[in-house]
mmCIF file of C-alpha atoms in Angstrom:
data_model
loop_
_atom_site.group_PDB
_atom_site.id
_atom_site.type_symbol
_atom_site.label_atom_id
_atom_site.label_comp_id
_atom_site.label_asym_id
_atom_site.label_seq_id
_atom_site.Cartn_x
_atom_site.Cartn_y
_atom_site.Cartn_z
ATOM 1 C CA MET A 1119 105.963 110.653 107.475
ATOM 2 C CA LYS A 1120 105.696 112.116 104.011
ATOM 3 C CA PRO A 1121 105.865 115.909 104.040
ATOM 4 C CA ILE A 1122 102.800 116.295 101.874
ATOM 5 C CA LEU A 1123 100.779 114.422 104.438
ATOM 6 C CA LEU A 1124 101.738 116.968 107.027
ATOM 7 C CA ILE A 1125 100.093 119.596 104.933
ATOM 8 C CA ILE A 1126 97.009 117.459 104.923
ATOM 9 C CA ILE A 1127 97.087 117.442 108.715
ATOM 10 C CA ILE A 1128 97.224 121.181 108.804
ATOM 11 C CA ILE A 1129 94.736 122.073 106.151
ATOM 12 C CA VAL A 1130 92.526 119.334 104.913
ATOM 13 C CA SER A 1131 90.105 118.854 107.715
ATOM 14 C CA ILE A 1132 87.706 116.437 106.220
ATOM 15 C CA ASN A 1133 88.433 112.804 106.043
ATOM 16 C CA ASN A 1134 86.161 110.472 104.214
ATOM 17 C CA GLN A 1135 87.161 107.597 106.400
ATOM 18 C CA HIS A 1136 84.377 106.458 108.636
ATOM 19 C CA ILE A 1137 84.471 105.142 112.136
ATOM 20 C CA ALA A 1138 81.685 103.204 113.722
ATOM 21 C CA GLY A 1139 79.139 104.121 111.112
ATOM 22 C CA GLU A 1140 78.779 107.578 109.749
ATOM 23 C CA LYS A 1141 81.050 109.852 111.691
ATOM 24 C CA HIS A 1142 83.092 112.251 109.576
ATOM 25 C CA MET A 1143 86.247 113.642 111.003
ATOM 26 C CA ILE A 1144 87.183 117.269 111.358
ATOM 27 C CA ILE A 1145 90.555 118.497 112.498
ATOM 28 C CA SER A 1146 90.316 121.793 114.263
ATOM 29 C CA LEU A 1147 93.238 123.885 115.349
ATOM 30 C CA LEU A 1148 92.932 122.671 118.889
ATOM 31 C CA LYS A 1149 91.329 119.251 119.042
ATOM 32 C CA GLY A 1150 89.940 116.414 116.957
ATOM 33 C CA TYR A 1151 86.219 116.349 116.361
ATOM 34 C CA TYR A 1152 83.797 114.186 114.472
ATOM 35 C CA TYR A 1153 80.317 115.012 113.256
ATOM 36 C CA ASP A 1154 77.745 112.308 112.890
ATOM 37 C CA ILE A 1155 76.040 112.348 109.500
ATOM 38 C CA SER A 1156 73.787 109.428 110.345
ATOM 39 C CA ASP A 1157 71.649 111.459 112.707
ATOM 40 C CA ALA A 1158 69.213 112.719 110.087
ATOM 41 C CA ASN A 1159 66.843 114.111 112.675
ATOM 42 C CA THR A 1160 69.281 116.798 113.602
ATOM 43 C CA THR A 1161 69.919 118.151 110.131
ATOM 44 C CA GLU A 1162 68.370 121.279 108.776
ATOM 45 C CA ASN A 1163 69.122 123.580 105.900
ATOM 46 C CA GLU A 1164 70.337 127.125 106.239
ATOM 47 C CA THR A 1165 72.018 129.935 104.354
ATOM 48 C CA ILE A 1166 75.414 131.277 105.352
ATOM 49 C CA ILE A 1167 77.081 134.498 104.264
ATOM 50 C CA TYR A 1168 80.777 133.805 104.496
ATOM 51 C CA ASP A 1169 83.107 136.765 104.890
ATOM 52 C CA GLY A 1170 86.115 135.373 103.097
ATOM 53 C CA PHE A 1171 89.653 136.472 102.552
ATOM 54 C CA ASN A 1172 88.971 138.510 99.458
ATOM 55 C CA SER A 1173 85.227 138.417 99.013
ATOM 56 C CA GLU A 1174 81.884 137.570 100.557
ATOM 57 C CA THR A 1175 80.085 134.415 99.432
ATOM 58 C CA THR A 1176 76.562 133.211 100.094
ATOM 59 C CA TYR A 1177 76.085 129.503 100.608
ATOM 60 C CA GLU A 1178 72.582 128.092 100.512
ATOM 61 C CA ASP A 1179 71.214 124.761 101.663
ATOM 62 C CA ILE A 1180 74.011 124.165 104.127
ATOM 63 C CA THR A 1181 73.411 121.000 106.107
ATOM 64 C CA VAL A 1182 73.708 121.386 109.839
ATOM 65 C CA TYR A 1183 74.888 118.531 112.046
ATOM 66 C CA ASN A 1184 74.174 118.873 115.728
ATOM 67 C CA THR A 1185 75.806 115.699 116.956
ATOM 68 C CA ILE A 1186 79.465 116.361 117.580
ATOM 69 C CA TYR A 1187 82.014 114.093 119.180
ATOM 70 C CA GLU A 1188 85.369 114.960 120.603
ATOM 71 C CA CYS A 1189 87.690 111.988 120.215
ATOM 72 C CA ASP A 1190 91.090 111.087 121.485
ATOM 73 C CA ALA A 1191 92.376 110.151 118.035
ATOM 74 C CA HIS A 1192 92.130 112.500 115.127
ATOM 75 C CA ASP A 1193 95.003 111.714 112.880
ATOM 76 C CA PRO A 1194 93.813 111.961 109.262
ATOM 77 C CA LEU A 1195 96.620 109.636 108.263
ATOM 78 C CA LEU A 1196 94.894 106.766 110.017
ATOM 79 C CA SER A 1197 93.343 104.284 107.654
ATOM 80 C CA GLU A 1198 89.870 102.916 108.220
ATOM 81 C CA GLU A 1199 91.500 99.741 109.431
ATOM 82 C CA ASP A 1200 93.671 101.674 111.865
ATOM 83 C CA ILE A 1201 90.632 103.413 113.226
ATOM 84 C CA ASN A 1202 88.626 100.262 113.629
ATOM 85 C CA ASN A 1203 91.498 98.395 115.209
ATOM 86 C CA ASN A 1204 92.152 101.119 117.751
ATOM 87 C CA ASN A 1205 89.840 101.917 120.564
ATOM 88 C CA ILE A 1206 88.926 105.502 120.008
ATOM 89 C CA ASN A 1207 87.306 107.187 122.947
ATOM 90 C CA CYS A 1208 84.716 109.775 122.012
ATOM 91 C CA ILE A 1209 82.445 111.960 124.085
ATOM 92 C CA GLN A 1210 79.518 113.929 122.736
ATOM 93 C CA ILE A 1211 79.904 117.668 123.210
ATOM 94 C CA ASP A 1212 77.959 120.837 122.427
ATOM 95 C CA GLY A 1213 78.687 122.046 118.952
ATOM 96 C CA GLN A 1214 77.647 122.089 115.336
ATOM 97 C CA ALA A 1215 79.150 121.179 112.014
ATOM 98 C CA LYS A 1216 77.905 122.765 108.810
ATOM 99 C CA SER A 1217 78.659 121.268 105.467
ATOM 100 C CA LEU A 1218 77.914 121.861 101.813
ATOM 101 C CA LYS A 1219 79.061 119.373 99.230
ATOM 102 C CA SER A 1220 78.921 119.453 95.456
ATOM 103 C CA PRO A 1221 76.987 116.719 93.618
ATOM 104 C CA SER A 1222 80.338 115.065 92.919
ATOM 105 C CA GLY A 1223 81.155 115.046 96.623
ATOM 106 C CA ASN A 1224 83.647 117.907 96.801
ATOM 107 C CA ASN A 1225 83.540 120.021 99.906
ATOM 108 C CA LEU A 1226 82.321 123.503 99.093
ATOM 109 C CA TYR A 1227 82.024 124.681 102.680
ATOM 110 C CA LEU A 1228 82.791 123.120 106.034
ATOM 111 C CA GLU A 1229 82.397 124.706 109.424
ATOM 112 C CA LEU A 1230 82.899 123.411 112.924
ATOM 113 C CA ASN A 1231 81.593 125.526 115.773
ATOM 114 C CA ILE A 1232 82.304 124.693 119.409
ATOM 115 C CA PRO A 1233 80.675 127.350 121.626
ATOM 116 C CA ASN A 1234 83.007 129.189 124.008
ATOM 117 C CA GLU A 1235 85.991 127.616 122.276
ATOM 118 C CA GLU A 1236 86.465 127.925 118.547
ATOM 119 C CA LYS A 1237 85.069 127.968 115.044
ATOM 120 C CA VAL A 1238 86.932 126.580 112.042
ATOM 121 C CA ILE A 1239 85.875 127.140 108.434
ATOM 122 C CA LEU A 1240 87.348 125.673 105.256
ATOM 123 C CA THR A 1241 86.125 126.757 101.843
ATOM 124 C CA ASN A 1242 86.935 128.183 98.418
ATOM 125 C CA GLU A 1243 89.013 125.285 97.200
ATOM 126 C CA ALA A 1244 90.329 125.746 93.678
ATOM 127 C CA TYR A 1245 93.076 124.951 91.205
ATOM 128 C CA GLU A 1246 94.641 127.666 89.104
ATOM 129 C CA ALA A 1247 96.854 127.734 86.024
ATOM 130 C CA ASN A 1248 97.725 130.314 83.403
ATOM 131 C CA GLY A 1249 95.575 132.867 85.210
ATOM 132 C CA LYS A 1250 92.489 130.657 84.978
ATOM 133 C CA ARG A 1251 90.774 129.483 88.137
ATOM 134 C CA PHE A 1252 89.133 126.060 88.316
ATOM 135 C CA SER A 1253 87.060 126.160 91.468
ATOM 136 C CA VAL A 1254 85.084 123.314 93.027
ATOM 137 C CA HIS A 1255 82.213 125.826 93.045
ATOM 138 C CA ASP A 1256 82.271 126.126 89.261
ATOM 139 C CA TYR A 1257 82.678 122.444 88.435
ATOM 140 C CA LEU A 1258 80.026 120.942 90.646
ATOM 141 C CA ASN A 1259 79.847 117.646 88.787
ATOM 142 C CA LEU A 1260 83.555 117.010 88.510
ATOM 143 C CA GLU A 1261 85.577 115.198 91.101
ATOM 144 C CA GLU A 1262 88.557 116.989 92.565
ATOM 145 C CA ASP A 1263 91.137 115.043 90.569
ATOM 146 C CA ASP A 1264 89.331 115.919 87.341
ATOM 147 C CA ILE A 1265 89.369 119.602 88.287
ATOM 148 C CA LYS A 1266 93.063 119.314 89.022
ATOM 149 C CA ASP A 1267 93.569 117.739 85.586
ATOM 150 C CA LEU A 1268 91.867 120.749 83.976
ATOM 151 C CA ALA A 1269 94.431 123.036 85.618
ATOM 152 C CA LYS A 1270 97.324 120.762 84.650
ATOM 153 C CA LYS A 1271 96.095 120.628 81.045
ATOM 154 C CA GLU A 1272 95.763 124.419 80.983
ATOM 155 C CA ALA A 1273 99.364 124.666 82.183
ATOM 156 C CA ASN A 1274 100.613 122.043 79.712
ATOM 157 C CA ASP A 1275 98.793 123.586 76.746
ATOM 158 C CA ASN A 1276 100.467 126.884 77.504
ATOM 159 C CA ASN A 1277 103.925 125.510 78.286
ATOM 160 C CA ILE A 1278 103.650 126.603 81.909
ATOM 161 C CA PRO A 1279 105.453 124.231 84.283
ATOM 162 C CA THR A 1280 103.311 124.972 87.324
ATOM 163 C CA TYR A 1281 99.767 125.053 88.619
ATOM 164 C CA ASN A 1282 98.378 126.222 91.959
ATOM 165 C CA PHE A 1283 96.101 124.777 94.576
ATOM 166 C CA GLU A 1284 94.185 127.169 96.821
ATOM 167 C CA ILE A 1285 92.043 126.816 99.912
ATOM 168 C CA GLU A 1286 90.752 129.301 102.416
ATOM 169 C CA PHE A 1287 90.904 128.693 106.124
ATOM 170 C CA LYS A 1288 89.382 130.726 108.919
ATOM 171 C CA TYR A 1289 89.881 130.129 112.626
ATOM 172 C CA ILE A 1290 87.935 132.075 115.244
ATOM 173 C CA ASN A 1291 88.862 131.782 118.895
ATOM 174 C CA PHE A 1292 86.125 132.532 121.436
ATOM 175 C CA ASN A 1293 86.299 133.688 125.026
ATOM 176 C CA SER A 1294 84.472 131.704 127.703
ATOM 177 C CA ASP A 1295 81.397 133.914 127.191
ATOM 178 C CA ASN A 1296 81.463 133.081 123.453
ATOM 179 C CA THR A 1297 82.565 136.585 122.480
ATOM 180 C CA LYS A 1298 85.213 136.683 119.788
ATOM 181 C CA ASN A 1299 88.769 136.765 121.051
ATOM 182 C CA TYR A 1300 90.632 136.720 117.764
ATOM 183 C CA GLU A 1301 90.260 135.597 114.170
ATOM 184 C CA PHE A 1302 92.965 134.115 111.973
ATOM 185 C CA LYS A 1303 92.381 133.834 108.234
ATOM 186 C CA LEU A 1304 94.706 132.031 105.883
ATOM 187 C CA PHE A 1305 94.580 131.828 102.131
ATOM 188 C CA TRP A 1306 96.771 128.855 101.307
ATOM 189 C CA THR A 1307 98.200 128.839 97.826
ATOM 190 C CA TRP A 1308 100.702 126.241 96.938
ATOM 191 C CA THR A 1309 102.361 126.013 93.610
ATOM 192 C CA LYS A 1310 103.079 122.574 92.268
ATOM 193 C CA ILE A 1311 105.654 121.977 89.602
ATOM 194 C CA ILE A 1312 104.361 119.507 87.041
ATOM 195 C CA ASN A 1313 106.502 116.379 86.708
ATOM 196 C CA ASP A 1314 108.402 117.336 89.810
ATOM 197 C CA ASN A 1315 107.804 116.826 93.494
ATOM 198 C CA ASN A 1316 108.828 120.342 94.408
ATOM 199 C CA GLU A 1317 106.212 122.687 95.707
ATOM 200 C CA THR A 1318 106.287 126.268 96.919
ATOM 201 C CA TYR A 1319 103.895 127.916 99.305
ATOM 202 C CA ARG A 1320 102.448 131.376 99.506
ATOM 203 C CA ILE A 1321 100.108 131.904 102.418
ATOM 204 C CA PRO A 1322 98.582 135.356 102.811
ATOM 205 C CA PHE A 1323 97.090 135.766 106.264
ATOM 206 C CA LYS A 1324 95.095 138.206 108.334
ATOM 207 C CA LEU A 1325 94.980 138.264 112.100
ATOM 208 C CA ILE A 1326 92.235 140.290 113.752
ATOM 209 C CA ILE A 1327 92.224 140.643 117.528
ATOM 210 C CA GLU A 1328 89.170 141.991 119.277
ATOM 211 C CA GLY A 1329 90.151 144.671 121.756
ATOM 212 C CA GLU A 1330 88.177 146.521 124.381
ATOM 213 C CA ASN A 1331 85.767 149.345 123.457
ATOM 214 C CA ASN A 1332 85.282 147.892 119.958
ATOM 215 C CA LEU A 1333 88.931 148.534 119.135
ATOM 216 C CA LYS A 1334 90.260 145.977 116.694
ATOM 217 C CA TYR A 1335 93.866 145.139 116.026
ATOM 218 C CA GLU A 1336 94.452 143.945 112.478
ATOM 219 C CA TYR A 1337 97.596 142.468 110.992
ATOM 220 C CA SER A 1338 98.275 141.048 107.570
ATOM 221 C CA GLY A 1339 101.224 139.511 105.813
ATOM 222 C CA ILE A 1340 102.344 136.628 103.647
ATOM 223 C CA PHE A 1341 104.083 133.454 104.742
ATOM 224 C CA ASN A 1342 106.331 132.129 102.000
ATOM 225 C CA MET A 1343 108.131 128.818 101.753
ATOM 226 C CA SER A 1344 110.312 127.882 98.821
ATOM 227 C CA LYS A 1345 109.921 124.165 99.516
ATOM 228 C CA GLN A 1346 108.656 121.887 102.213
ATOM 229 C CA PRO A 1347 111.253 121.214 104.870
ATOM 230 C CA GLU A 1348 112.553 117.673 105.056
ATOM 231 C CA ASN A 1349 112.079 117.669 108.801
ATOM 232 C CA PRO A 1350 108.425 118.294 109.698
ATOM 233 C CA GLU A 1351 109.541 120.062 112.870
ATOM 234 C CA ASP A 1352 111.044 122.765 110.667
ATOM 235 C CA PHE A 1353 107.685 123.805 109.264
ATOM 236 C CA ILE A 1354 108.098 127.354 110.494
ATOM 237 C CA VAL A 1355 106.912 130.386 108.544
ATOM 238 C CA SER A 1356 107.527 134.087 109.084
ATOM 239 C CA SER A 1357 106.244 137.382 107.817
ATOM 240 C CA ASP A 1358 106.676 141.042 108.616
ATOM 241 C CA ILE A 1359 103.663 142.704 110.198
ATOM 242 C CA GLU A 1360 102.975 146.319 111.090
ATOM 243 C CA LEU A 1361 101.864 147.206 114.583
ATOM 244 C CA ASN A 1362 98.697 149.285 114.739
ATOM 245 C CA SER A 1363 99.850 151.694 117.443
ATOM 246 C CA ASN A 1364 102.864 153.279 115.824
ATOM 247 C CA ASN A 1365 103.327 151.610 112.426
ATOM 248 C CA GLU A 1366 106.571 149.999 113.544
ATOM 249 C CA THR A 1367 107.293 146.626 112.018
ATOM 250 C CA ALA A 1368 107.760 143.272 113.650
ATOM 251 C CA THR A 1369 108.431 139.701 112.607
ATOM 252 C CA PHE A 1370 105.524 137.333 113.073
ATOM 253 C CA THR A 1371 106.645 133.688 113.181
ATOM 254 C CA TRP A 1372 104.329 130.700 113.277
ATOM 255 C CA ASP A 1373 105.832 127.378 114.242
ATOM 256 C CA MET A 1374 103.110 125.156 112.841
ATOM 257 C CA MET A 1375 104.205 121.821 114.198
ATOM 258 C CA ASN A 1376 104.749 123.171 117.697
ATOM 259 C CA SER A 1377 101.650 125.349 117.395
ATOM 260 C CA CYS A 1378 103.183 128.500 118.747
ATOM 261 C CA ILE A 1379 103.680 132.128 117.858
ATOM 262 C CA LEU A 1380 106.725 134.343 118.163
ATOM 263 C CA ILE A 1381 106.626 138.089 117.541
ATOM 264 C CA THR A 1382 109.750 140.239 117.643
ATOM 265 C CA ARG A 1383 109.874 144.008 117.263
ATOM 266 C CA HIS A 1384 112.315 145.281 114.650
ATOM 267 C CA LEU A 1385 112.849 148.484 116.608
ATOM 268 C CA ASP A 1386 114.865 146.954 119.425
ATOM 269 C CA ASN A 1387 114.731 143.201 118.733
ATOM 270 C CA SER A 1388 112.587 142.811 121.834
ATOM 271 C CA THR A 1389 110.187 139.904 121.948
ATOM 272 C CA ILE A 1390 106.511 140.759 122.205
ATOM 273 C CA ILE A 1391 105.271 137.197 122.292
ATOM 274 C CA ASP A 1392 107.173 133.994 122.790
ATOM 275 C CA GLY A 1393 104.679 131.177 122.866
ATOM 276 C CA CYS A 1394 107.386 128.769 121.717
ATOM 277 C CA SER A 1395 109.977 128.822 124.465
ATOM 278 C CA SER A 1396 107.699 127.105 126.959
ATOM 279 C CA ASN A 1397 107.398 123.994 124.761
ATOM 280 C CA MET B 810 100.560 203.387 131.248
ATOM 281 C CA LEU B 811 102.472 200.871 133.330
ATOM 282 C CA LYS B 812 99.190 199.638 134.781
ATOM 283 C CA LYS B 813 97.829 199.120 131.240
ATOM 284 C CA ILE B 814 100.885 197.146 130.251
ATOM 285 C CA ILE B 815 100.625 194.955 133.337
ATOM 286 C CA ILE B 816 96.929 194.292 132.715
ATOM 287 C CA THR B 817 97.578 193.485 129.034
ATOM 288 C CA PHE B 818 100.446 191.178 129.958
ATOM 289 C CA THR B 819 98.321 189.449 132.587
ATOM 290 C CA LEU B 820 95.444 188.950 130.152
ATOM 291 C CA LEU B 821 97.826 187.677 127.501
ATOM 292 C CA SER B 822 99.336 185.202 129.973
ATOM 293 C CA ILE B 823 95.900 183.963 130.958
ATOM 294 C CA CYS B 824 94.947 183.497 127.281
ATOM 295 C CA LEU B 825 98.161 181.613 126.512
ATOM 296 C CA CYS B 826 97.668 179.500 129.568
ATOM 297 C CA CYS B 827 94.116 178.642 128.507
ATOM 298 C CA LEU B 828 95.245 177.755 124.991
ATOM 299 C CA SER B 829 97.920 175.527 126.439
ATOM 300 C CA CYS B 830 95.445 173.837 128.765
ATOM 301 C CA ASP B 831 93.053 173.340 125.868
ATOM 302 C CA ALA B 832 95.786 171.807 123.752
ATOM 303 C CA LEU B 833 96.708 169.445 126.547
ATOM 304 C CA THR B 834 93.107 168.438 127.047
ATOM 305 C CA ASN B 835 92.679 167.748 123.342
ATOM 306 C CA GLU B 836 95.889 165.781 123.310
ATOM 307 C CA ASP B 837 94.644 163.654 126.160
ATOM 308 C CA ASP B 838 91.332 163.062 124.401
ATOM 309 C CA GLU B 839 93.125 162.071 121.236
ATOM 310 C CA THR B 840 95.475 159.712 123.057
ATOM 311 C CA SER B 841 92.625 157.917 124.745
ATOM 312 C CA GLN B 842 91.066 157.206 121.357
ATOM 313 C CA GLN B 843 94.251 156.058 119.690
ATOM 314 C CA TYR B 844 96.086 152.783 119.770
ATOM 315 C CA ASN B 845 98.547 152.410 122.556
ATOM 316 C CA ILE B 846 101.535 150.119 122.141
ATOM 317 C CA GLU B 847 101.364 148.614 125.625
ATOM 318 C CA GLU B 848 97.661 147.902 125.163
ATOM 319 C CA GLU B 849 98.351 146.442 121.731
ATOM 320 C CA ILE B 850 101.030 144.114 123.044
ATOM 321 C CA LYS B 851 98.668 143.038 125.811
ATOM 322 C CA HIS B 852 96.098 142.103 123.179
ATOM 323 C CA LEU B 853 98.644 140.411 120.932
ATOM 324 C CA LYS B 854 99.511 138.135 123.820
ATOM 325 C CA LYS B 855 96.085 136.558 123.452
ATOM 326 C CA VAL B 856 97.486 134.750 120.438
ATOM 327 C CA THR B 857 100.428 132.856 121.784
ATOM 328 C CA ARG B 858 99.418 129.488 120.442
ATOM 329 C CA LEU B 859 97.783 128.366 117.227
ATOM 330 C CA LYS B 860 97.510 124.627 117.350
ATOM 331 C CA THR B 861 97.190 122.710 114.158
ATOM 332 C CA HIS B 862 97.366 119.244 115.606
ATOM 333 C CA GLN B 863 97.987 117.393 118.830
#
């Protein structure tokens, strides 16, 4: 499996491949879902104020899809042929998808909301070079590859060997009564070296846990990777975080492929959380 | 004179005691409103897994 495709699994949630008509696939953090764009009767327009990583954005004319399927196959690497040749079992579940696309078809905003379980949002996709940002929001009539070319040209014209790709990701986990349990925001930035396959990653994150009595626990840090690991199982990132209670520091480790968290206190090397050892 | 000294000392002790009690009470109030490491760890444990795929 090519490493770059693994990144696609993690981040890029939309797949333009269709199965059995007009279902579009969404990868959430927990399961694989599809939303049915053929059910025109269930669409409506609405405005969303998105509280992003660095700023707040208002999206208008968001299309809402009320027909959601949970399927037993959700690998974005599957081709259309793969999908059609495999029997994919889907059940309709409660939930909504919200989508806003540019005239050229780029995804400006995508949200999947499964009540009592989770909400996933992907937005603010952009390329960046030489300090200039080329966002899908600013180039509504250009396809993504053309926007990427603008960034590459900006880099080339200024003798800069790299350009960046950015996308914002928000995951909200709900309790069984649909109250918020925790929120995990990531601002993926990966730097691509022109004429080279090497890439580096810088992933600022914020983790906000809802406590009792309106007490919130907030953590922030930056995951850095100098290059993609050759073995996908080694896609593990770490960052220091500061505990809210006493300002002591800890190491926050996210094993992406095994989907688990490890937190170790610097004070005494004791482990606060080890979601990985039970794998 | 001795009686005066004893009364003064007693009053002073009572005042100091009250101040001390007050300080303790305030400390307790403050603690209940602040973050507590055990509580924080309990909350952090809500986030043991962040699945990206199956």
